[in-house]
Amino acid sequence: MNSYSFFILPFVPLTSYRIAMSYPYQIKSFEVYQSTYQQSIEDPAGFWAGIAEHFTWRKKWHTALEWNFTEPNVKWFQGGKMNITENCLDRHLAERGEQAAIIWEPNQPNEAARTLTYRELHEQVCQFAQVLRNNGVRKGDRVCIYMGMIPELAIAVLACARIGAIHSVVFGGFSAQSISDRLQDAQAAFIVTCDGAFRGAKDIPLKNIIDDALIGYDGIERVIVCARTNTPVSMLKGRDVWWEEEMNKVAESGTTVNFAEEMDAEDPLFILYTSGSTGKPKGVVHACGGYMVYANYTFVNVFQYQTGQIHFCTADIGWITGHSYILYGPLSAGATTLMFEGIPTWPDAGRFWDIIDKYRVNIFYTAPTAIRSLMGFGKEPLQGKDLSSLQVLGTVGEPINEEAWHWYDENVGKKKCPIVDTWWQTETGGCLISNLAGITPAKPSWATLPLPGVQLLLVDENGNEKTAVGDETIAGNLCIKAPWPSILRTTYGDHERCRQNYFATYPGLYFTGDGALRDKDGFYRITGRVDDVLNVSGHRIGTAEVENAINMHAGVVESAVVGFPHAIKGQGIYAFVIYQGSHDPHAHGSDDLIRNDILQTVTRVIGPIAKPDKIQLVSGLPKTRSGKIMRRILRKIAEGETENLGDTTTLLDPGVVEEIMKGKL
Ligand code: WTA
């Protein structure tokens, strides 16, 4: 030992120690990617068991994988006992207890930021876990979390996982009605919320929305309310309690138990509601073990995370991206994750660049819609912002157009940062197709190659596999042959719906609902949904859901909703509505008033995120003789097509098409 080190060591501040977390499964070259991929499809069970060895298990699994896609039945790491929070928190304490786990940047730039070290986060999670217990929450209970992007949201999520309660986070943009539907579906008896949430210049009254949601639902035992905005709230005696008070009680009594519930690898970890092509949103269920392994594996490989880096994912924790790449992926990898409360354009369009500059962010992961919206502000907001810390950029949620890709590459990454285009879904738990930053090739607007363990194929309408002849690029519906660890296990309370939705279209395959191209190198480009699901600003919305909401308005007779290309949102919502309200006072005002009434109804039923961009009032809809609405024609009209509407001869009343085209907005 160097005899001087004794004198040198004390001068090094403790927090600067960053003991590298080792990720022996981090792929470091294209060749290794290829051999790893090969190995993963030859022996999926053996491959993922090898990865799972790197986590903390209380008891090892006896069967790595059991599956069939007919029921479907997928089980990973059966017999394994664990708790995901021990992997996200406890196992880091010895080596990186003083390292920042979460850096939180508030909505108001002048408010103090907060940092929670791994030790502090662990402490708060254990404390809130005790609060949940004290309030009656037990393993397996569903807890609805409806909060803004504050550290307490992360704490609430992890505390649920700690005691084995199933969290169901609901995005703050959903209405009371949507929350109520989700509470009923999940049979949730507990809610964690805030008085309100800051979003740019707005202040969203979360607790009041919860109170509205609870008017028709009496299954609630406890609502825990965290103070954030100091918006006035009603606190019902016997039902509502304050987060702060409950935490203090636990702190004062010294009753916090660090114990984490022992979970079976296949026990549900969370439910996340997402839209499909029919009916109400469904509760996608993820299991503890497989989700943990896959979220971690993809975080480490796609972003090529290195110890000490600061990872900034701009998603909201109300969506799957926030679950996997703000919380579980980064924390299980001992990373520093940055959580941001605000919006990209407030107080100005330089907000993201300011944050990157302020914290020396290394990895920046956002949505194409945000990039396109910021592009619209030109280069001025980037001026004077030091983005030199950036090493990796990423996008998610919708196809990225080449123009936005190049703008991102040139202006944000300064042409020195690999961009990962990550394709995945709420149902997949983690990225399934993406380049690995700086390791496998990128191709603008192509998600490129599958992650290890992901066996893709393209099929035609009849489910026949499409194969390329020579170097041609082929198109088809994107399906998956075999399970990866974080595939959804079921849709909550309705397994048949899960089978119908994902495994019945093409028997024996998981169908993604997306169309894709594959080129001669095996690279994939996602072309968009082929079902009746829209992707608006990266948010999934079913056309049927929006139609149901519009149809709830008293004067509406019928409606049809389709998507249309939107320069910033990717897709916009176009609604064709038959309105009849001769005695309705608003019908005697302007059509705008009727349109606003309809918007108001959609906001009430689903939330502001589902508001149509265009509402065209029509006297009829194009229908076949059997009464089916011909959406294909409406889609073309909404897209601005004036000829080539396809065959209209089978229409009941071909004249209606002409009228609709004349009135196009
Ligand atoms: C779309 C978000 C193109 C796709 C993680 C998918 C994408 C749906 C990409 C899932 C991408 C997601 N390129 N399209 N990189 N990523 N999508 O459930 O249509 O909110 O089916 O999950 O978003 O949306 P979800």
XYZ file of C-alpha atoms and ligand atoms in Angstrom:
690
model
C 0.000 0.000 0.000
C 1.205 3.459 -0.863
C 2.126 5.053 2.466
C 0.841 8.470 1.344
C -2.691 7.310 0.754
C -3.442 7.569 4.443
C -2.872 11.318 4.233
C -4.517 11.799 0.900
C -7.745 9.961 1.512
C -9.277 12.292 4.135
C -9.176 15.217 1.673
C -11.441 13.507 -0.767
C -15.056 14.393 0.010
C -17.052 11.311 0.752
C -19.697 11.972 -1.865
C -17.177 11.907 -4.684
C -16.594 8.199 -4.188
C -18.337 6.495 -6.989
C -17.737 2.841 -6.867
C -18.562 1.561 -10.294
C -21.544 -0.704 -10.308
C -20.597 -3.564 -12.510
C -22.909 -4.563 -15.313
C -21.242 -7.690 -16.671
C -24.165 -8.038 -19.061
C -23.587 -4.642 -20.700
C -22.968 -5.263 -24.393
C -19.871 -3.405 -25.552
C -19.588 -4.167 -29.277
C -21.699 -4.999 -32.293
C -20.146 -8.461 -32.433
C -21.094 -9.118 -28.825
C -24.614 -7.881 -29.582
C -24.854 -10.407 -32.399
C -23.573 -13.334 -30.391
C -25.694 -12.358 -27.379
C -28.788 -12.141 -29.552
C -28.072 -15.553 -31.014
C -27.588 -17.080 -27.608
C -30.765 -15.431 -26.285
C -32.984 -16.959 -28.939
C -31.383 -20.389 -28.866
C -31.909 -20.705 -25.126
C -34.151 -17.923 -23.765
C -34.599 -19.547 -20.368
C -30.881 -20.085 -19.873
C -30.019 -16.660 -21.194
C -32.374 -14.733 -18.899
C -31.539 -16.929 -15.917
C -27.930 -15.865 -16.464
C -28.952 -12.189 -16.364
C -31.225 -12.697 -13.346
C -28.244 -14.055 -11.369
C -27.027 -10.449 -11.053
C -29.943 -9.424 -8.845
C -30.751 -9.921 -5.186
C -33.049 -12.893 -4.632
C -34.125 -14.209 -1.249
C -34.673 -17.567 -2.823
C -33.633 -18.700 -6.266
C -36.226 -19.744 -8.864
C -36.699 -23.397 -9.736
C -38.039 -22.867 -13.283
C -36.700 -19.991 -15.350
C -39.463 -20.052 -17.956
C -42.779 -21.697 -18.643
C -45.027 -20.427 -21.414
C -47.637 -20.781 -24.093
C -49.269 -18.032 -26.143
C -52.626 -19.785 -26.439
C -54.056 -19.196 -22.957
C -51.720 -17.173 -22.714
C -49.616 -18.317 -19.781
C -46.163 -16.836 -19.214
C -44.150 -17.356 -16.041
C -40.568 -16.287 -15.479
C -38.357 -17.285 -12.556
C -41.034 -19.372 -10.833
C -40.295 -20.150 -7.232
C -37.990 -17.120 -7.005
C -38.551 -14.889 -3.980
C -37.546 -11.258 -4.003
C -38.581 -7.662 -3.534
C -37.866 -5.162 -6.290
C -37.176 -2.358 -3.802
C -34.339 -4.354 -2.219
C -32.834 -4.342 -5.701
C -33.554 -0.650 -6.253
C -32.523 0.566 -2.795
C -31.065 -1.763 -0.153
C -28.443 -3.378 -2.333
C -26.939 0.031 -3.164
C -26.701 1.348 0.375
C -23.262 0.051 1.250
C -21.559 1.288 -1.897
C -23.582 4.317 -2.932
C -25.722 5.322 0.009
C -24.565 8.948 -0.305
C -24.927 9.124 -4.086
C -27.955 10.956 -5.476
C -30.682 8.498 -6.426
C -33.215 11.130 -7.477
C -32.547 14.721 -8.430
C -35.793 16.630 -8.549
C -36.261 19.822 -10.544
C -39.450 21.694 -9.653
C -41.873 23.381 -12.041
C -40.898 26.864 -10.860
C -37.264 27.466 -11.784
C -36.742 29.671 -8.728
C -37.873 27.033 -6.247
C -35.127 24.994 -4.618
C -34.382 21.661 -6.254
C -34.216 18.544 -4.081
C -31.855 15.629 -4.082
C -32.509 12.317 -2.413
C -29.527 10.081 -1.884
C -30.013 6.329 -1.950
C -29.925 6.348 1.836
C -32.536 9.092 2.090
C -34.780 7.513 -0.532
C -34.554 4.179 1.253
C -35.464 5.826 4.538
C -38.454 7.678 3.089
C -39.719 4.631 1.244
C -39.568 2.525 4.415
C -41.310 5.273 6.327
C -44.095 5.649 3.798
C -44.412 1.868 3.551
C -45.161 1.994 7.273
C -47.723 4.758 6.667
C -49.436 2.536 4.109
C -49.475 -0.334 6.578
C -50.816 1.894 9.347
C -53.625 2.909 7.034
C -54.639 -0.650 6.343
C -52.859 -1.419 3.060
C -51.812 -5.065 2.773
C -49.978 -7.209 0.246
C -52.012 -7.596 -2.943
C -54.208 -4.511 -2.291
C -54.500 -2.080 -5.192
C -53.372 1.484 -4.529
C -54.271 4.193 -7.021
C -51.631 6.920 -7.220
C -52.733 10.246 -8.713
C -49.974 12.770 -8.070
C -47.848 15.350 -9.797
C -44.177 14.758 -10.587
C -42.741 15.267 -7.111
C -40.348 12.960 -5.233
C -43.265 11.780 -3.079
C -44.698 10.122 -6.191
C -41.560 8.004 -6.524
C -41.677 7.307 -2.795
C -45.334 6.235 -2.958
C -44.699 3.887 -5.884
C -41.702 2.250 -4.218
C -43.452 2.034 -0.854
C -46.287 0.068 -2.466
C -43.748 -2.286 -4.018
C -42.030 -2.568 -0.637
C -45.107 -3.991 1.063
C -46.350 -5.905 -1.965
C -49.306 -3.634 -2.691
C -50.091 -3.291 -6.399
C -49.697 0.296 -7.583
C -51.792 1.747 -10.336
C -50.500 5.193 -11.261
C -52.995 7.376 -13.106
C -51.639 10.253 -15.171
C -52.664 13.708 -13.880
C -54.313 14.569 -17.221
C -57.152 12.098 -16.718
C -60.586 13.210 -15.545
C -62.587 12.190 -12.482
C -64.654 9.838 -14.621
C -61.512 8.088 -15.915
C -60.169 7.705 -12.388
C -63.480 6.341 -11.220
C -63.494 3.754 -14.043
C -59.980 2.668 -13.118
C -60.764 2.483 -9.392
C -63.766 0.278 -10.100
C -61.887 -1.952 -12.503
C -58.995 -2.425 -10.086
C -61.294 -2.590 -7.037
C -58.883 -0.200 -5.354
C -59.559 0.816 -1.762
C -56.644 3.225 -1.355
C -55.551 6.422 -3.079
C -52.428 8.515 -2.729
C -52.768 11.986 -4.184
C -51.739 15.636 -3.753
C -53.733 18.760 -3.049
C -52.707 19.887 -6.505
C -50.001 19.718 -9.138
C -48.060 22.464 -10.877
C -47.873 22.207 -14.633
C -46.339 25.268 -16.241
C -48.518 28.249 -15.375
C -51.364 25.961 -14.314
C -52.272 24.435 -11.025
C -54.289 21.193 -11.364
C -56.591 20.533 -8.377
C -55.841 16.829 -8.022
C -57.627 16.245 -4.713
C -60.797 17.950 -5.947
C -60.727 15.724 -9.021
C -60.333 12.691 -6.764
C -63.299 13.870 -4.682
C -65.390 14.033 -7.871
C -64.180 10.558 -8.848
C -65.322 9.236 -5.481
C -68.890 10.545 -5.734
C -70.131 7.354 -7.301
C -67.591 4.974 -5.784
C -67.799 3.963 -2.174
C -65.104 1.303 -2.126
C -62.463 3.698 -0.785
C -61.048 3.242 2.691
C -58.318 5.855 2.720
C -57.063 8.813 0.706
C -53.574 10.019 1.606
C -52.983 13.598 0.510
C -49.573 15.178 0.064
C -49.405 18.981 0.162
C -47.785 20.572 -2.843
C -49.728 23.555 -4.209
C -51.708 24.584 -1.109
C -54.856 24.595 -3.204
C -57.900 24.474 -0.892
C -59.125 20.916 -0.415
C -61.822 19.197 1.564
C -60.519 16.528 3.944
C -63.237 14.074 4.877
C -63.042 12.848 8.425
C -62.367 9.137 8.619
C -61.362 8.879 4.964
C -58.747 11.517 4.137
C -55.409 11.929 5.897
C -52.358 14.141 5.267
C -49.148 12.536 4.027
C -47.026 14.814 6.220
C -48.951 14.055 9.399
C -48.843 10.323 8.803
C -45.109 10.419 8.089
C -44.508 12.402 11.271
C -46.481 9.924 13.328
C -44.282 7.128 12.038
C -41.078 9.114 12.603
C -42.078 10.025 16.142
C -43.144 6.556 17.124
C -39.990 5.062 15.660
C -42.035 2.215 14.242
C -40.587 2.166 10.742
C -39.810 -1.363 9.799
C -37.217 -1.789 7.081
C -38.627 -5.166 6.265
C -39.633 -5.665 2.645
C -42.417 -8.098 1.846
C -41.205 -11.303 0.262
C -42.697 -11.452 -3.209
C -42.986 -14.293 -5.603
C -41.350 -13.458 -8.936
C -44.761 -13.847 -10.572
C -46.710 -11.723 -8.065
C -48.137 -8.615 -9.726
C -46.022 -5.488 -9.238
C -48.310 -2.958 -10.860
C -51.287 -2.269 -13.069
C -51.111 0.445 -15.691
C -54.185 1.328 -17.706
C -53.805 1.798 -21.426
C -56.093 2.279 -24.404
C -56.954 -0.373 -26.928
C -59.077 -0.386 -30.033
C -62.252 -1.349 -28.209
C -64.002 -0.489 -24.983
C -62.567 1.076 -21.893
C -58.850 1.163 -21.111
C -57.480 -2.116 -19.853
C -55.279 -2.698 -16.838
C -51.984 -4.115 -18.060
C -50.449 -6.242 -15.292
C -46.686 -6.636 -14.847
C -44.994 -9.206 -12.604
C -42.228 -8.428 -10.095
C -39.321 -10.611 -11.215
C -39.414 -10.470 -15.000
C -40.191 -6.759 -15.077
C -37.268 -5.967 -12.777
C -34.785 -7.971 -14.826
C -35.895 -6.584 -18.170
C -36.260 -2.912 -17.124
C -32.737 -3.048 -15.711
C -31.227 -4.970 -18.625
C -32.631 -2.600 -21.239
C -31.710 0.522 -19.254
C -28.108 -0.611 -18.928
C -27.805 -1.719 -22.548
C -29.867 0.718 -24.581
C -28.509 3.841 -22.846
C -25.117 2.268 -22.075
C -25.345 3.730 -18.576
C -22.023 4.306 -16.786
C -21.706 4.845 -13.037
C -21.914 8.501 -12.121
C -23.907 9.573 -15.156
C -27.068 11.628 -14.776
C -30.044 10.217 -16.601
C -32.921 12.547 -17.505
C -36.088 10.955 -18.843
C -38.742 13.615 -19.449
C -41.746 11.280 -19.324
C -44.382 11.431 -16.622
C -44.464 8.541 -14.145
C -48.139 8.189 -15.109
C -46.928 6.424 -18.277
C -44.913 3.231 -18.688
C -41.816 5.169 -19.782
C -41.687 6.865 -16.399
C -42.168 3.554 -14.565
C -39.349 1.804 -16.415
C -36.846 4.554 -17.189
C -37.258 7.125 -14.420
C -37.782 4.659 -11.602
C -37.256 0.928 -11.817
C -34.610 0.695 -14.563
C -32.275 3.436 -13.293
C -32.741 2.752 -9.576
C -32.147 -0.980 -9.936
C -28.923 -0.035 -11.732
C -27.802 2.340 -8.964
C -28.084 5.306 -11.332
C -28.869 8.949 -10.671
C -32.239 9.726 -12.193
C -33.554 13.223 -12.768
C -37.234 13.850 -12.227
C -38.797 17.023 -13.659
C -42.120 18.473 -12.527
C -42.805 20.989 -15.290
C -43.371 21.190 -19.022
C -40.837 21.794 -21.823
C -42.158 25.217 -22.799
C -42.585 26.972 -19.467
C -41.467 29.533 -18.414
C -39.885 29.343 -21.862
C -38.859 26.875 -24.534
C -35.342 26.645 -23.117
C -36.446 24.712 -20.033
C -34.939 21.320 -20.988
C -31.677 22.945 -22.086
C -31.456 24.858 -18.808
C -31.899 21.647 -16.840
C -29.268 19.804 -18.904
C -26.871 22.716 -18.362
C -27.633 23.047 -14.625
C -27.160 19.374 -13.712
C -24.646 18.384 -16.391
C -27.079 15.769 -17.681
C -25.441 12.896 -19.601
C -28.410 10.952 -20.969
C -31.513 12.709 -22.259
C -34.602 10.685 -23.198
C -37.697 12.402 -24.581
C -40.572 12.087 -27.069
C -40.586 13.128 -30.741
C -43.560 15.367 -30.030
C -41.482 17.401 -27.571
C -38.649 17.663 -30.084
C -40.988 18.846 -32.837
C -42.623 21.359 -30.562
C -39.231 22.763 -29.476
C -38.042 22.857 -33.093
C -40.877 25.294 -33.696
C -39.192 27.808 -31.361
C -36.039 27.861 -33.480
C -32.505 27.890 -32.158
C -32.808 30.911 -29.908
C -33.825 28.982 -26.742
C -30.656 26.875 -27.118
C -28.366 29.881 -27.179
C -25.958 30.133 -24.282
C -26.965 26.717 -22.908
C -24.051 24.406 -22.280
C -25.110 20.974 -23.511
C -21.582 19.583 -23.644
C -22.285 17.071 -20.854
C -24.673 15.120 -23.087
C -23.460 11.721 -24.231
C -26.582 9.821 -25.260
C -29.965 10.957 -26.592
C -33.124 8.912 -26.874
C -36.668 9.048 -28.199
C -39.785 7.047 -27.450
C -43.517 6.881 -27.911
C -44.100 7.450 -31.611
C -42.283 7.368 -34.918
C -39.705 10.138 -35.209
C -39.620 11.858 -38.590
C -36.231 12.416 -40.210
C -36.394 16.192 -39.916
C -36.880 16.027 -36.155
C -34.196 13.351 -35.863
C -31.618 15.557 -37.616
C -32.602 18.641 -35.658
C -32.136 16.679 -32.423
C -28.811 15.289 -33.623
C -27.414 18.642 -34.761
C -28.758 21.083 -32.192
C -28.962 19.026 -29.036
C -26.419 16.244 -29.530
C -24.071 18.479 -31.579
C -23.554 15.429 -33.767
C -21.545 13.656 -31.125
C -24.267 11.794 -29.242
C -25.771 8.557 -30.462
C -29.575 8.728 -30.617
C -31.476 5.657 -29.513
C -34.917 5.285 -31.089
C -36.642 2.953 -28.670
C -39.785 1.125 -29.720
C -41.901 -0.525 -27.068
C -45.308 -0.484 -25.383
C -47.019 -0.411 -22.000
C -47.560 -4.126 -22.496
C -43.890 -4.882 -23.161
C -42.568 -3.260 -19.966
C -39.269 -2.246 -21.577
C -37.682 -1.444 -24.955
C -37.958 -4.251 -27.498
C -36.449 -2.626 -30.577
C -33.676 -0.061 -30.328
C -30.113 0.573 -31.243
C -27.688 0.365 -28.304
C -26.111 3.802 -27.851
C -22.832 3.958 -29.727
C -22.649 0.151 -29.955
C -25.068 -0.867 -32.703
C -25.751 1.365 -35.729
C -28.406 4.080 -35.755
C -30.519 4.920 -38.767
C -32.668 8.082 -38.689
C -36.342 7.240 -38.083
C -35.601 3.514 -37.734
C -35.806 1.792 -34.357
C -33.316 -0.707 -35.905
C -32.631 -4.070 -34.232
C -34.423 -6.179 -31.621
C -33.009 -6.406 -28.106
C -31.688 -9.799 -27.028
C -34.525 -12.222 -26.383
C -36.943 -10.442 -28.720
C -38.036 -12.597 -31.662
C -39.860 -10.460 -34.199
C -41.679 -11.309 -37.373
C -43.824 -9.481 -39.914
C -47.075 -11.062 -41.047
C -49.724 -10.262 -43.652
C -53.444 -9.820 -42.863
C -53.874 -13.584 -42.711
C -51.030 -14.153 -40.344
C -48.626 -15.573 -42.898
C -45.034 -14.651 -42.214
C -43.548 -12.284 -44.778
C -40.046 -12.895 -45.942
C -37.880 -10.742 -48.158
C -36.682 -11.741 -51.569
C -33.127 -10.548 -52.000
C -32.477 -7.053 -50.659
C -36.039 -5.784 -50.686
C -37.575 -3.958 -47.753
C -40.794 -5.588 -46.638
C -43.836 -4.307 -44.757
C -46.201 -6.138 -42.458
C -47.882 -6.341 -39.094
C -45.382 -6.603 -36.291
C -45.650 -9.747 -34.152
C -43.495 -11.514 -31.584
C -42.908 -15.256 -31.394
C -41.815 -15.870 -27.849
C -41.922 -14.151 -24.466
C -39.343 -11.812 -22.965
C -39.290 -11.381 -19.156
C -41.450 -8.239 -18.947
C -44.293 -9.207 -21.258
C -47.689 -8.366 -19.714
C -49.112 -11.284 -17.735
C -52.786 -10.418 -18.023
C -55.252 -7.563 -18.153
C -56.543 -7.039 -14.654
C -59.646 -9.017 -13.807
C -60.184 -10.204 -17.373
C -57.697 -12.677 -18.747
C -59.861 -13.426 -21.763
C -59.588 -9.790 -22.814
C -55.813 -10.120 -22.730
C -55.986 -13.186 -24.948
C -58.405 -11.554 -27.363
C -56.442 -8.330 -27.594
C -52.927 -9.587 -28.031
C -52.870 -13.311 -28.742
C -55.955 -14.085 -30.826
C -55.456 -12.027 -34.007
C -52.624 -14.292 -35.102
C -52.809 -17.513 -33.066
C -49.539 -18.404 -31.410
C -48.148 -14.882 -31.716
C -48.178 -11.693 -29.641
C -49.571 -8.984 -31.938
C -48.292 -5.484 -31.241
C -50.956 -3.514 -33.125
C -48.177 -1.759 -35.050
C -47.173 -1.943 -38.691
C -43.475 -2.017 -39.558
C -40.924 -2.217 -42.340
C -37.834 -4.413 -42.297
C -34.861 -3.659 -44.528
C -32.142 -5.890 -45.897
C -30.052 -5.463 -42.736
C -32.893 -6.628 -40.538
C -33.565 -3.093 -39.264
C -37.137 -2.251 -38.288
C -38.993 0.976 -38.871
C -42.313 1.356 -37.095
C -44.897 2.908 -39.386
C -47.655 3.341 -36.789
C -50.715 1.627 -35.409
C -52.717 -0.557 -37.725
C -55.650 -0.805 -35.305
C -58.055 1.886 -34.117
C -55.609 3.344 -31.640
C -54.305 6.888 -32.072
C -50.970 8.142 -30.895
C -51.420 11.800 -30.000
C -48.278 13.496 -28.670
C -47.062 10.030 -27.759
C -50.227 9.313 -25.744
C -52.293 6.296 -26.693
C -55.970 6.963 -27.224
C -58.551 4.600 -28.692
C -60.876 6.093 -31.327
C -63.752 4.114 -29.790
C -63.029 5.687 -26.415
C -63.211 9.210 -27.857
C -66.388 8.345 -29.783
C -68.028 7.010 -26.620
C -67.142 10.245 -24.831
C -68.512 12.430 -27.659
C -71.667 10.337 -27.844
C -72.356 11.016 -24.190
C -73.101 14.634 -25.081
C -76.879 15.113 -25.123
C -77.196 16.573 -28.622
C -74.927 14.066 -30.346
C -76.585 11.379 -32.428
C -73.501 9.620 -33.688
C -69.821 10.238 -34.233
C -66.768 8.802 -35.928
C -63.219 9.585 -34.868
C -60.078 9.142 -36.943
C -56.488 10.344 -36.781
C -54.836 12.814 -39.139
C -51.192 13.833 -39.553
C -50.285 16.656 -37.163
C -47.010 18.545 -37.482
C -46.247 18.570 -33.754
C -48.436 15.943 -32.119
C -47.672 13.298 -34.741
C -51.353 12.527 -34.940
C -54.317 14.771 -34.282
C -57.888 13.733 -33.492
C -60.544 14.462 -36.126
C -64.172 13.922 -35.124
C -67.125 13.776 -37.500
C -70.256 14.410 -35.484
C -73.961 14.232 -36.261
C -75.599 16.756 -33.967
C -79.309 17.193 -33.438
C -80.526 19.672 -30.920
C -83.288 21.834 -32.289
C -84.503 22.801 -28.810
C -81.063 22.986 -27.331
C -80.287 26.678 -26.573
C -76.652 26.245 -27.590
C -77.663 24.891 -30.985
C -79.029 28.347 -31.745
C -75.695 29.956 -31.080
C -72.735 29.292 -33.324
C -71.381 25.918 -34.311
C -68.368 26.866 -32.230
C -70.476 26.763 -29.103
C -71.631 23.240 -29.956
C -68.046 22.233 -30.623
C -66.948 23.653 -27.298
C -69.750 21.795 -25.534
C -68.482 18.591 -27.105
C -64.909 19.376 -26.053
C -66.140 20.002 -22.541
C -67.857 16.611 -22.537
C -64.711 14.801 -23.713
C -62.674 16.613 -21.047
C -65.145 15.444 -18.399
C -65.333 11.875 -19.591
C -61.685 11.155 -20.438
C -59.576 14.234 -19.764
C -58.049 17.129 -21.717
C -55.571 14.831 -23.499
C -58.380 13.272 -25.562
C -59.896 16.522 -26.882
C -60.388 16.395 -30.662
C -58.353 18.928 -32.640
C -61.122 19.209 -35.201
C -64.839 18.630 -34.933
C -66.797 18.663 -38.160
C -70.561 18.715 -37.818
C -72.108 16.554 -40.509
C -75.600 15.407 -41.403
C -74.615 11.810 -42.076
C -71.679 9.390 -41.955
C -70.551 7.135 -44.789
C -71.943 3.705 -44.033
C -72.139 0.393 -45.768
C -75.554 -1.062 -46.456
C -75.127 -3.158 -43.334
C -74.682 0.027 -41.302
C -70.930 -0.111 -40.674
C -69.137 3.247 -40.690
C -66.483 3.315 -43.401
C -63.616 4.798 -41.479
C -61.220 4.259 -44.332
C -63.015 7.008 -46.257
C -63.159 9.350 -43.278
C -59.473 8.777 -42.597
C -58.635 9.764 -46.154
C -60.770 12.883 -45.946
C -59.178 13.860 -42.645
C -55.758 13.330 -44.177
C -56.668 15.837 -46.889
C -57.191 13.370 -49.707
C -59.612 14.801 -52.276
C -59.586 12.040 -54.857
C -58.831 8.344 -54.589
C -61.191 7.732 -51.722
C -61.411 4.152 -52.836
C -64.540 2.255 -53.647
C -67.603 4.217 -52.505
C -70.144 2.233 -54.495
C -71.047 0.012 -51.575
C -72.133 3.051 -49.572
C -75.691 3.429 -48.474
C -75.687 7.093 -49.485
C -72.679 8.120 -51.586
C -73.857 11.761 -51.498
C -72.823 12.079 -47.885
C -69.153 11.798 -48.824
C -69.358 14.823 -51.044
C -71.021 16.857 -48.333
C -68.354 15.854 -45.809
C -65.570 16.745 -48.214
C -67.057 20.183 -48.798
C -67.196 20.890 -45.096
C -63.691 19.608 -44.312
C -61.874 21.629 -41.665
C -45.777 3.746 -30.451
C -44.832 3.817 -24.980
C -42.487 4.392 -33.326
C -46.231 2.434 -31.056
C -43.469 3.232 -24.610
C -46.596 1.600 -29.850
C -43.425 4.036 -31.255
C -47.174 2.639 -28.909
C -42.144 4.079 -30.663
C -47.044 2.265 -27.470
C -41.022 4.329 -31.512
C -43.629 3.686 -29.132
N -41.243 4.470 -32.827
N -43.582 4.189 -32.583
N -39.785 4.432 -31.037
N -42.312 3.863 -29.342
N -44.313 3.801 -30.278
O -48.041 1.961 -24.635
O -47.360 2.675 -31.876
O -47.732 4.460 -24.477
O -47.516 0.581 -30.123
O -45.809 2.877 -24.756
O -46.416 3.825 -29.181
O -47.416 3.312 -26.628
P -47.315 3.171 -25.055
